[in-house]
Every structure is written in structure tokens, then in C-alpha cells.
Amino acid sequence: MKIIKISTDFTKFPGGRLKIDGNNSAEEFRTTKIEPFFESEDKIIIDLDEVEGFSTAFLEETFGGLVRKFGREQVLNKIEVRCTDEPLLIKEIQQYI
């Protein structure tokens, strides 16, 4: 099982959707922190706690981007999202998947 804690493994201050939008983008997070582990057999837990907010663009590009690349079923089977700071974010992410 791979745990990716955004606040310590990426940033406490997520940016926009794409790399061209600036630092700490969702595209950068998805391609460098999630996708390298996606082909392994391990489940990936993504921990959203201790982050200073997420834009809709960041969440959609991260999770919607995974669906566009790997398919909805594979994402649902592979990814678990944890967030005790803002539990409603999990429901928002489920909409993007």
C-alpha cells in the first residue's frame, strides 16, 4: 500500500490545473506523485489533510485526469482518498471520478 500525503510529499499550497499555470499544479502532482505507482499492484491512499485548500481545478485535474488516462473502474479500484479536515472534499472528488 502506497500512502501519498499531499502536505508532506508534495505541498501544503496546491496550485492550479496545469504546469503552465505555475508551481504545485495538479498536473505535476498527478504525473509525478500518483501515476508512477499506478501500475503497481498496491492500492494508493491519497491523504488530503493539513493542506491549505484545494481549487476545483486542482481536484478535477488530479482525479479526473486519472480517469481520462486509466479509466473510471481502475481508478475506483486503485485509489482511496482520506480527508478528516474537510470530509466533503471526498464527495467532491467522487464526482470527478
mmCIF file of N, CA, C and O in Angstrom:
data_model
loop_
_atom_site.group_PDB
_atom_site.id
_atom_site.type_symbol
_atom_site.label_atom_id
_atom_site.label_comp_id
_atom_site.label_asym_id
_atom_site.label_seq_id
_atom_site.Cartn_x
_atom_site.Cartn_y
_atom_site.Cartn_z
ATOM 1 N N MET A 1 0.833 -1.167 0.000
ATOM 2 C CA MET A 1 0.000 0.000 0.000
ATOM 3 C C MET A 1 0.888 1.243 0.000
ATOM 4 O O MET A 1 1.812 1.349 0.801
ATOM 5 N N LYS A 2 0.635 2.151 -0.913
ATOM 6 C CA LYS A 2 1.382 3.401 -1.012
ATOM 7 C C LYS A 2 0.519 4.528 -0.457
ATOM 8 O O LYS A 2 -0.621 4.705 -0.875
ATOM 9 N N ILE A 3 1.046 5.283 0.492
ATOM 10 C CA ILE A 3 0.336 6.441 1.036
ATOM 11 C C ILE A 3 1.012 7.705 0.536
ATOM 12 O O ILE A 3 2.232 7.866 0.689
ATOM 13 N N ILE A 4 0.229 8.566 -0.085
ATOM 14 C CA ILE A 4 0.733 9.850 -0.555
ATOM 15 C C ILE A 4 0.042 10.927 0.277
ATOM 16 O O ILE A 4 -1.166 11.128 0.173
ATOM 17 N N LYS A 5 0.800 11.571 1.127
ATOM 18 C CA LYS A 5 0.286 12.669 1.958
ATOM 19 C C LYS A 5 0.674 13.959 1.257
ATOM 20 O O LYS A 5 1.857 14.317 1.217
ATOM 21 N N ILE A 6 -0.322 14.620 0.689
ATOM 22 C CA ILE A 6 -0.045 15.788 -0.140
ATOM 23 C C ILE A 6 0.765 16.833 0.621
ATOM 24 O O ILE A 6 1.726 17.395 0.084
ATOM 25 N N SER A 7 0.418 17.097 1.881
ATOM 26 C CA SER A 7 1.080 18.167 2.636
ATOM 27 C C SER A 7 2.574 17.938 2.832
ATOM 28 O O SER A 7 3.344 18.898 2.890
ATOM 29 N N THR A 8 3.008 16.690 2.914
ATOM 30 C CA THR A 8 4.433 16.419 3.117
ATOM 31 C C THR A 8 5.125 15.857 1.878
ATOM 32 O O THR A 8 6.321 16.076 1.687
ATOM 33 N N ASP A 9 4.394 15.159 1.029
ATOM 34 C CA ASP A 9 5.001 14.557 -0.156
ATOM 35 C C ASP A 9 4.952 15.470 -1.387
ATOM 36 O O ASP A 9 5.618 15.197 -2.384
ATOM 37 N N PHE A 10 4.151 16.534 -1.311
ATOM 38 C CA PHE A 10 4.037 17.447 -2.463
ATOM 39 C C PHE A 10 4.073 18.902 -2.010
ATOM 40 O O PHE A 10 5.072 19.565 -2.193
ATOM 41 N N THR A 11 3.005 19.399 -1.422
ATOM 42 C CA THR A 11 2.965 20.793 -0.958
ATOM 43 C C THR A 11 1.774 21.030 -0.043
ATOM 44 O O THR A 11 0.776 20.321 -0.145
ATOM 45 N N LYS A 12 1.889 22.024 0.809
ATOM 46 C CA LYS A 12 0.748 22.462 1.624
ATOM 47 C C LYS A 12 -0.087 23.492 0.875
ATOM 48 O O LYS A 12 -1.163 23.856 1.324
ATOM 49 N N PHE A 13 0.424 23.965 -0.264
ATOM 50 C CA PHE A 13 -0.235 25.033 -1.021
ATOM 51 C C PHE A 13 -0.410 24.630 -2.486
ATOM 52 O O PHE A 13 0.348 25.066 -3.352
ATOM 53 N N PRO A 14 -1.408 23.784 -2.791
ATOM 54 C CA PRO A 14 -1.619 23.342 -4.173
ATOM 55 C C PRO A 14 -1.933 24.513 -5.092
ATOM 56 O O PRO A 14 -2.570 25.487 -4.694
ATOM 57 N N GLY A 15 -1.477 24.386 -6.324
ATOM 58 C CA GLY A 15 -1.683 25.432 -7.318
ATOM 59 C C GLY A 15 -2.863 25.139 -8.228
ATOM 60 O O GLY A 15 -3.869 24.568 -7.812
ATOM 61 N N GLY A 16 -2.698 25.518 -9.484
ATOM 62 C CA GLY A 16 -3.762 25.381 -10.468
ATOM 63 C C GLY A 16 -3.789 24.030 -11.142
ATOM 64 O O GLY A 16 -3.200 23.051 -10.677
ATOM 65 N N ARG A 17 -4.445 24.004 -12.280
ATOM 66 C CA ARG A 17 -4.672 22.764 -13.016
ATOM 67 C C ARG A 17 -3.404 22.230 -13.694
ATOM 68 O O ARG A 17 -3.024 21.080 -13.514
ATOM 69 N N LEU A 18 -2.773 23.052 -14.499
ATOM 70 C CA LEU A 18 -1.684 22.593 -15.369
ATOM 71 C C LEU A 18 -0.330 23.174 -14.966
ATOM 72 O O LEU A 18 -0.270 24.220 -14.303
ATOM 73 N N LYS A 19 0.733 22.539 -15.411
ATOM 74 C CA LYS A 19 2.085 23.027 -15.121
ATOM 75 C C LYS A 19 2.286 24.459 -15.614
ATOM 76 O O LYS A 19 2.966 25.236 -14.959
ATOM 77 N N ILE A 20 1.678 24.794 -16.741
ATOM 78 C CA ILE A 20 1.839 26.154 -17.266
ATOM 79 C C ILE A 20 1.149 27.200 -16.386
ATOM 80 O O ILE A 20 1.418 28.390 -16.496
ATOM 81 N N ASP A 21 0.278 26.757 -15.473
ATOM 82 C CA ASP A 21 -0.412 27.654 -14.552
ATOM 83 C C ASP A 21 0.468 28.055 -13.362
ATOM 84 O O ASP A 21 0.083 28.908 -12.580
ATOM 85 N N GLY A 22 1.616 27.419 -13.202
ATOM 86 C CA GLY A 22 2.524 27.766 -12.110
ATOM 87 C C GLY A 22 2.925 26.567 -11.277
ATOM 88 O O GLY A 22 2.664 25.424 -11.627
ATOM 89 N N ASN A 23 3.555 26.866 -10.162
ATOM 90 C CA ASN A 23 4.084 25.828 -9.270
ATOM 91 C C ASN A 23 2.981 25.015 -8.611
ATOM 92 O O ASN A 23 1.877 25.509 -8.389
ATOM 93 N N ASN A 24 3.328 23.782 -8.268
ATOM 94 C CA ASN A 24 2.464 22.882 -7.488
ATOM 95 C C ASN A 24 1.127 22.604 -8.159
ATOM 96 O O ASN A 24 0.091 22.519 -7.503
ATOM 97 N N SER A 25 1.151 22.430 -9.448
ATOM 98 C CA SER A 25 -0.073 22.181 -10.207
ATOM 99 C C SER A 25 -0.575 20.752 -10.011
ATOM 100 O O SER A 25 0.174 19.851 -9.623
ATOM 101 N N ALA A 26 -1.838 20.563 -10.321
ATOM 102 C CA ALA A 26 -2.443 19.230 -10.273
ATOM 103 C C ALA A 26 -1.789 18.301 -11.287
ATOM 104 O O ALA A 26 -1.569 17.122 -10.999
ATOM 105 N N GLU A 27 -1.482 18.821 -12.459
ATOM 106 C CA GLU A 27 -0.826 18.009 -13.482
ATOM 107 C C GLU A 27 0.515 17.484 -12.959
ATOM 108 O O GLU A 27 0.832 16.300 -13.110
ATOM 109 N N GLU A 28 1.285 18.352 -12.321
ATOM 110 C CA GLU A 28 2.564 17.940 -11.740
ATOM 111 C C GLU A 28 2.358 16.892 -10.649
ATOM 112 O O GLU A 28 3.053 15.874 -10.604
ATOM 113 N N PHE A 29 1.388 17.123 -9.770
ATOM 114 C CA PHE A 29 1.105 16.171 -8.694
ATOM 115 C C PHE A 29 0.704 14.817 -9.250
ATOM 116 O O PHE A 29 1.242 13.778 -8.850
ATOM 117 N N ARG A 30 -0.225 14.825 -10.189
ATOM 118 C CA ARG A 30 -0.718 13.564 -10.762
ATOM 119 C C ARG A 30 0.390 12.799 -11.467
ATOM 120 O O ARG A 30 0.562 11.599 -11.249
ATOM 121 N N THR A 31 1.159 13.500 -12.307
ATOM 122 C CA THR A 31 2.162 12.794 -13.117
ATOM 123 C C THR A 31 3.401 12.376 -12.338
ATOM 124 O O THR A 31 4.018 11.370 -12.675
ATOM 125 N N THR A 32 3.771 13.126 -11.295
ATOM 126 C CA THR A 32 4.998 12.786 -10.562
ATOM 127 C C THR A 32 4.759 12.005 -9.281
ATOM 128 O O THR A 32 5.638 11.250 -8.851
ATOM 129 N N LYS A 33 3.586 12.150 -8.673
ATOM 130 C CA LYS A 33 3.356 11.512 -7.375
ATOM 131 C C LYS A 33 2.381 10.342 -7.415
ATOM 132 O O LYS A 33 2.485 9.437 -6.592
ATOM 133 N N ILE A 34 1.432 10.348 -8.338
ATOM 134 C CA ILE A 34 0.441 9.261 -8.374
ATOM 135 C C ILE A 34 0.729 8.273 -9.500
ATOM 136 O O ILE A 34 0.829 7.068 -9.267
ATOM 137 N N GLU A 35 0.846 8.769 -10.711
ATOM 138 C CA GLU A 35 0.977 7.869 -11.868
ATOM 139 C C GLU A 35 2.154 6.903 -11.788
ATOM 140 O O GLU A 35 2.014 5.761 -12.229
ATOM 141 N N PRO A 36 3.312 7.278 -11.222
ATOM 142 C CA PRO A 36 4.404 6.293 -11.141
ATOM 143 C C PRO A 36 4.036 5.033 -10.354
ATOM 144 O O PRO A 36 4.630 3.980 -10.566
ATOM 145 N N PHE A 37 3.068 5.128 -9.459
ATOM 146 C CA PHE A 37 2.669 3.979 -8.645
ATOM 147 C C PHE A 37 1.417 3.297 -9.172
ATOM 148 O O PHE A 37 0.998 2.283 -8.640
ATOM 149 N N PHE A 38 0.818 3.848 -10.210
ATOM 150 C CA PHE A 38 -0.479 3.357 -10.650
ATOM 151 C C PHE A 38 -0.413 1.957 -11.254
ATOM 152 O O PHE A 38 -1.366 1.209 -11.163
ATOM 153 N N GLU A 39 0.681 1.618 -11.856
ATOM 154 C CA GLU A 39 0.794 0.306 -12.496
ATOM 155 C C GLU A 39 1.175 -0.801 -11.507
ATOM 156 O O GLU A 39 1.113 -1.975 -11.850
ATOM 157 N N SER A 40 1.556 -0.435 -10.282
ATOM 158 C CA SER A 40 1.891 -1.465 -9.294
ATOM 159 C C SER A 40 0.610 -2.131 -8.799
ATOM 160 O O SER A 40 -0.494 -1.656 -9.054
ATOM 161 N N GLU A 41 0.755 -3.202 -8.070
ATOM 162 C CA GLU A 41 -0.403 -3.906 -7.538
ATOM 163 C C GLU A 41 -0.925 -3.264 -6.258
ATOM 164 O O GLU A 41 -2.016 -3.578 -5.806
ATOM 165 N N ASP A 42 -0.144 -2.379 -5.678
ATOM 166 C CA ASP A 42 -0.536 -1.756 -4.414
ATOM 167 C C ASP A 42 -1.663 -0.750 -4.586
ATOM 168 O O ASP A 42 -1.761 -0.065 -5.604
ATOM 169 N N LYS A 43 -2.487 -0.644 -3.562
ATOM 170 C CA LYS A 43 -3.510 0.388 -3.503
ATOM 171 C C LYS A 43 -2.812 1.706 -3.153
ATOM 172 O O LYS A 43 -1.802 1.708 -2.451
ATOM 173 N N ILE A 44 -3.346 2.817 -3.645
ATOM 174 C CA ILE A 44 -2.782 4.127 -3.359
ATOM 175 C C ILE A 44 -3.769 4.890 -2.483
ATOM 176 O O ILE A 44 -4.920 5.084 -2.855
ATOM 177 N N ILE A 45 -3.291 5.301 -1.320
ATOM 178 C CA ILE A 45 -4.092 6.140 -0.431
ATOM 179 C C ILE A 45 -3.583 7.566 -0.577
ATOM 180 O O ILE A 45 -2.382 7.819 -0.419
ATOM 181 N N ILE A 46 -4.489 8.477 -0.875
ATOM 182 C CA ILE A 46 -4.129 9.884 -1.012
ATOM 183 C C ILE A 46 -4.731 10.630 0.172
ATOM 184 O O ILE A 46 -5.948 10.668 0.334
ATOM 185 N N ASP A 47 -3.862 11.193 0.997
ATOM 186 C CA ASP A 47 -4.260 11.897 2.215
ATOM 187 C C ASP A 47 -4.262 13.403 1.934
ATOM 188 O O ASP A 47 -3.225 13.982 1.619
ATOM 189 N N LEU A 48 -5.440 14.020 2.064
ATOM 190 C CA LEU A 48 -5.603 15.443 1.769
ATOM 191 C C LEU A 48 -5.450 16.344 2.991
ATOM 192 O O LEU A 48 -5.513 17.568 2.857
ATOM 193 N N ASP A 49 -5.262 15.781 4.160
ATOM 194 C CA ASP A 49 -5.215 16.582 5.384
ATOM 195 C C ASP A 49 -3.987 17.487 5.442
ATOM 196 O O ASP A 49 -2.964 17.223 4.810
ATOM 197 N N GLU A 50 -4.137 18.565 6.239
ATOM 198 C CA GLU A 50 -3.067 19.526 6.511
ATOM 199 C C GLU A 50 -2.629 20.320 5.290
ATOM 200 O O GLU A 50 -1.481 20.749 5.195
ATOM 201 N N VAL A 51 -3.550 20.515 4.352
ATOM 202 C CA VAL A 51 -3.282 21.323 3.152
ATOM 203 C C VAL A 51 -4.123 22.585 3.257
ATOM 204 O O VAL A 51 -5.242 22.567 3.746
ATOM 205 N N GLU A 52 -3.589 23.689 2.762
ATOM 206 C CA GLU A 52 -4.259 24.996 2.870
ATOM 207 C C GLU A 52 -5.253 25.240 1.749
ATOM 208 O O GLU A 52 -5.268 26.295 1.139
ATOM 209 N N GLY A 53 -6.085 24.282 1.456
ATOM 210 C CA GLY A 53 -7.155 24.446 0.476
ATOM 211 C C GLY A 53 -6.831 23.887 -0.893
ATOM 212 O O GLY A 53 -5.670 23.810 -1.296
ATOM 213 N N PHE A 54 -7.888 23.481 -1.592
ATOM 214 C CA PHE A 54 -7.782 22.916 -2.932
ATOM 215 C C PHE A 54 -8.721 23.658 -3.865
ATOM 216 O O PHE A 54 -9.889 23.873 -3.529
ATOM 217 N N SER A 55 -8.244 24.001 -5.035
ATOM 218 C CA SER A 55 -9.136 24.569 -6.044
ATOM 219 C C SER A 55 -9.875 23.425 -6.743
ATOM 220 O O SER A 55 -9.406 22.283 -6.771
ATOM 221 N N THR A 56 -11.025 23.761 -7.287
ATOM 222 C CA THR A 56 -11.774 22.782 -8.073
ATOM 223 C C THR A 56 -10.914 22.277 -9.226
ATOM 224 O O THR A 56 -10.909 21.086 -9.524
ATOM 225 N N ALA A 57 -10.178 23.170 -9.850
ATOM 226 C CA ALA A 57 -9.323 22.791 -10.981
ATOM 227 C C ALA A 57 -8.271 21.769 -10.554
ATOM 228 O O ALA A 57 -7.984 20.817 -11.288
ATOM 229 N N PHE A 58 -7.693 21.958 -9.377
ATOM 230 C CA PHE A 58 -6.678 21.024 -8.892
ATOM 231 C C PHE A 58 -7.277 19.632 -8.686
ATOM 232 O O PHE A 58 -6.716 18.631 -9.132
ATOM 233 N N LEU A 59 -8.414 19.582 -8.024
ATOM 234 C CA LEU A 59 -9.039 18.287 -7.745
ATOM 235 C C LEU A 59 -9.517 17.594 -9.016
ATOM 236 O O LEU A 59 -9.315 16.393 -9.188
ATOM 237 N N GLU A 60 -10.127 18.353 -9.927
ATOM 238 C CA GLU A 60 -10.622 17.751 -11.169
ATOM 239 C C GLU A 60 -9.466 17.242 -12.021
ATOM 240 O O GLU A 60 -9.530 16.139 -12.566
ATOM 241 N N GLU A 61 -8.415 18.010 -12.137
ATOM 242 C CA GLU A 61 -7.274 17.579 -12.969
ATOM 243 C C GLU A 61 -6.573 16.375 -12.349
ATOM 244 O O GLU A 61 -6.141 15.471 -13.066
ATOM 245 N N THR A 62 -6.469 16.346 -11.040
ATOM 246 C CA THR A 62 -5.831 15.197 -10.390
ATOM 247 C C THR A 62 -6.652 13.936 -10.593
ATOM 248 O O THR A 62 -6.170 12.945 -11.153
ATOM 249 N N PHE A 63 -7.901 13.960 -10.168
ATOM 250 C CA PHE A 63 -8.706 12.738 -10.165
ATOM 251 C C PHE A 63 -9.403 12.500 -11.500
ATOM 252 O O PHE A 63 -9.444 11.369 -11.982
ATOM 253 N N GLY A 64 -9.927 13.547 -12.120
ATOM 254 C CA GLY A 64 -10.492 13.410 -13.459
ATOM 255 C C GLY A 64 -9.418 13.025 -14.466
ATOM 256 O O GLY A 64 -9.654 12.236 -15.380
ATOM 257 N N GLY A 65 -8.213 13.579 -14.273
ATOM 258 C CA GLY A 65 -7.089 13.232 -15.151
ATOM 259 C C GLY A 65 -6.721 11.761 -15.060
ATOM 260 O O GLY A 65 -6.385 11.124 -16.061
ATOM 261 N N LEU A 66 -6.783 11.214 -13.859
ATOM 262 C CA LEU A 66 -6.525 9.773 -13.705
ATOM 263 C C LEU A 66 -7.576 8.956 -14.442
ATOM 264 O O LEU A 66 -7.251 7.961 -15.097
ATOM 265 N N VAL A 67 -8.833 9.373 -14.355
ATOM 266 C CA VAL A 67 -9.912 8.659 -15.049
ATOM 267 C C VAL A 67 -9.707 8.729 -16.553
ATOM 268 O O VAL A 67 -9.863 7.729 -17.261
ATOM 269 N N ARG A 68 -9.353 9.893 -17.061
ATOM 270 C CA ARG A 68 -9.126 10.033 -18.508
ATOM 271 C C ARG A 68 -7.977 9.149 -18.988
ATOM 272 O O ARG A 68 -8.003 8.641 -20.103
ATOM 273 N N LYS A 69 -6.988 8.940 -18.140
ATOM 274 C CA LYS A 69 -5.829 8.138 -18.535
ATOM 275 C C LYS A 69 -6.022 6.638 -18.279
ATOM 276 O O LYS A 69 -5.633 5.820 -19.107
ATOM 277 N N PHE A 70 -6.620 6.280 -17.134
ATOM 278 C CA PHE A 70 -6.682 4.872 -16.733
ATOM 279 C C PHE A 70 -8.083 4.269 -16.733
ATOM 280 O O PHE A 70 -8.227 3.060 -16.600
ATOM 281 N N GLY A 71 -9.113 5.098 -16.814
ATOM 282 C CA GLY A 71 -10.484 4.605 -16.778
ATOM 283 C C GLY A 71 -11.053 4.644 -15.372
ATOM 284 O O GLY A 71 -10.343 4.485 -14.379
ATOM 285 N N ARG A 72 -12.360 4.847 -15.307
ATOM 286 C CA ARG A 72 -13.054 5.018 -14.024
ATOM 287 C C ARG A 72 -12.922 3.793 -13.121
ATOM 288 O O ARG A 72 -12.621 3.908 -11.937
ATOM 289 N N GLU A 73 -13.143 2.627 -13.668
ATOM 290 C CA GLU A 73 -13.115 1.406 -12.858
ATOM 291 C C GLU A 73 -11.746 1.191 -12.224
ATOM 292 O O GLU A 73 -11.639 0.868 -11.037
ATOM 293 N N GLN A 74 -10.694 1.370 -13.001
ATOM 294 C CA GLN A 74 -9.349 1.165 -12.468
ATOM 295 C C GLN A 74 -9.033 2.195 -11.375
ATOM 296 O O GLN A 74 -8.430 1.857 -10.364
ATOM 297 N N VAL A 75 -9.465 3.443 -11.565
ATOM 298 C CA VAL A 75 -9.226 4.470 -10.546
ATOM 299 C C VAL A 75 -9.976 4.122 -9.268
ATOM 300 O O VAL A 75 -9.420 4.202 -8.171
ATOM 301 N N LEU A 76 -11.229 3.723 -9.389
ATOM 302 C CA LEU A 76 -12.005 3.355 -8.206
ATOM 303 C C LEU A 76 -11.395 2.177 -7.457
ATOM 304 O O LEU A 76 -11.438 2.117 -6.229
ATOM 305 N N ASN A 77 -10.824 1.236 -8.181
ATOM 306 C CA ASN A 77 -10.210 0.063 -7.557
ATOM 307 C C ASN A 77 -8.842 0.365 -6.952
ATOM 308 O O ASN A 77 -8.397 -0.325 -6.040
ATOM 309 N N LYS A 78 -8.172 1.379 -7.468
ATOM 310 C CA LYS A 78 -6.784 1.663 -7.096
ATOM 311 C C LYS A 78 -6.633 2.731 -6.020
ATOM 312 O O LYS A 78 -5.731 2.658 -5.200
ATOM 313 N N ILE A 79 -7.503 3.733 -6.027
ATOM 314 C CA ILE A 79 -7.334 4.930 -5.209
ATOM 315 C C ILE A 79 -8.291 4.944 -4.020
ATOM 316 O O ILE A 79 -9.479 4.641 -4.161
ATOM 317 N N GLU A 80 -7.766 5.327 -2.874
ATOM 318 C CA GLU A 80 -8.593 5.639 -1.709
ATOM 319 C C GLU A 80 -8.196 7.043 -1.260
ATOM 320 O O GLU A 80 -7.009 7.356 -1.152
ATOM 321 N N VAL A 81 -9.187 7.903 -1.031
ATOM 322 C CA VAL A 81 -8.925 9.273 -0.606
ATOM 323 C C VAL A 81 -9.303 9.401 0.864
ATOM 324 O O VAL A 81 -10.387 8.981 1.269
ATOM 325 N N ARG A 82 -8.401 10.003 1.633
ATOM 326 C CA ARG A 82 -8.660 10.253 3.046
ATOM 327 C C ARG A 82 -8.614 11.754 3.313
ATOM 328 O O ARG A 82 -7.718 12.443 2.817
ATOM 329 N N CYS A 83 -9.575 12.224 4.100
ATOM 330 C CA CYS A 83 -9.592 13.636 4.455
ATOM 331 C C CYS A 83 -10.468 13.835 5.685
ATOM 332 O O CYS A 83 -11.694 13.836 5.577
ATOM 333 N N THR A 84 -9.843 13.989 6.839
ATOM 334 C CA THR A 84 -10.606 14.253 8.049
ATOM 335 C C THR A 84 -10.785 15.757 8.266
ATOM 336 O O THR A 84 -11.718 16.163 8.943
ATOM 337 N N ASP A 85 -9.894 16.575 7.697
ATOM 338 C CA ASP A 85 -10.003 18.030 7.840
ATOM 339 C C ASP A 85 -11.258 18.575 7.159
ATOM 340 O O ASP A 85 -11.931 19.446 7.699
ATOM 341 N N GLU A 86 -11.540 18.092 5.958
ATOM 342 C CA GLU A 86 -12.699 18.535 5.181
ATOM 343 C C GLU A 86 -13.328 17.332 4.480
ATOM 344 O O GLU A 86 -13.118 17.115 3.288
ATOM 345 N N PRO A 87 -14.116 16.536 5.199
ATOM 346 C CA PRO A 87 -14.679 15.300 4.641
ATOM 347 C C PRO A 87 -15.521 15.505 3.376
ATOM 348 O O PRO A 87 -15.624 14.593 2.557
ATOM 349 N N LEU A 88 -16.093 16.676 3.199
ATOM 350 C CA LEU A 88 -16.895 16.922 1.994
ATOM 351 C C LEU A 88 -16.060 16.907 0.718
ATOM 352 O O LEU A 88 -16.594 16.715 -0.373
ATOM 353 N N LEU A 89 -14.755 17.088 0.850
ATOM 354 C CA LEU A 89 -13.891 17.002 -0.331
ATOM 355 C C LEU A 89 -13.955 15.621 -0.968
ATOM 356 O O LEU A 89 -13.829 15.487 -2.185
ATOM 357 N N ILE A 90 -14.148 14.590 -0.166
ATOM 358 C CA ILE A 90 -14.226 13.228 -0.707
ATOM 359 C C ILE A 90 -15.425 13.107 -1.638
ATOM 360 O O ILE A 90 -15.315 12.529 -2.718
ATOM 361 N N LYS A 91 -16.563 13.675 -1.270
ATOM 362 C CA LYS A 91 -17.743 13.637 -2.142
ATOM 363 C C LYS A 91 -17.503 14.428 -3.418
ATOM 364 O O LYS A 91 -17.924 14.013 -4.500
ATOM 365 N N GLU A 92 -16.811 15.549 -3.305
ATOM 366 C CA GLU A 92 -16.487 16.343 -4.496
ATOM 367 C C GLU A 92 -15.602 15.541 -5.445
ATOM 368 O O GLU A 92 -15.826 15.501 -6.650
ATOM 369 N N ILE A 93 -14.611 14.878 -4.888
ATOM 370 C CA ILE A 93 -13.696 14.075 -5.708
ATOM 371 C C ILE A 93 -14.443 12.923 -6.376
ATOM 372 O O ILE A 93 -14.184 12.589 -7.536
ATOM 373 N N GLN A 94 -15.371 12.316 -5.678
ATOM 374 C CA GLN A 94 -16.160 11.218 -6.259
ATOM 375 C C GLN A 94 -16.912 11.702 -7.504
ATOM 376 O O GLN A 94 -17.095 10.930 -8.450
ATOM 377 N N GLN A 95 -17.312 12.949 -7.528
ATOM 378 C CA GLN A 95 -17.985 13.491 -8.717
ATOM 379 C C GLN A 95 -17.026 13.575 -9.897
ATOM 380 O O GLN A 95 -17.435 13.374 -11.041
ATOM 381 N N TYR A 96 -15.769 13.867 -9.635
ATOM 382 C CA TYR A 96 -14.791 13.966 -10.725
ATOM 383 C C TYR A 96 -14.402 12.583 -11.260
ATOM 384 O O TYR A 96 -13.995 12.459 -12.400
ATOM 385 N N ILE A 97 -14.545 11.589 -10.411
ATOM 386 C CA ILE A 97 -14.240 10.226 -10.844
ATOM 387 C C ILE A 97 -15.452 9.656 -11.526
ATOM 388 O O ILE A 97 -15.387 9.009 -12.522
#
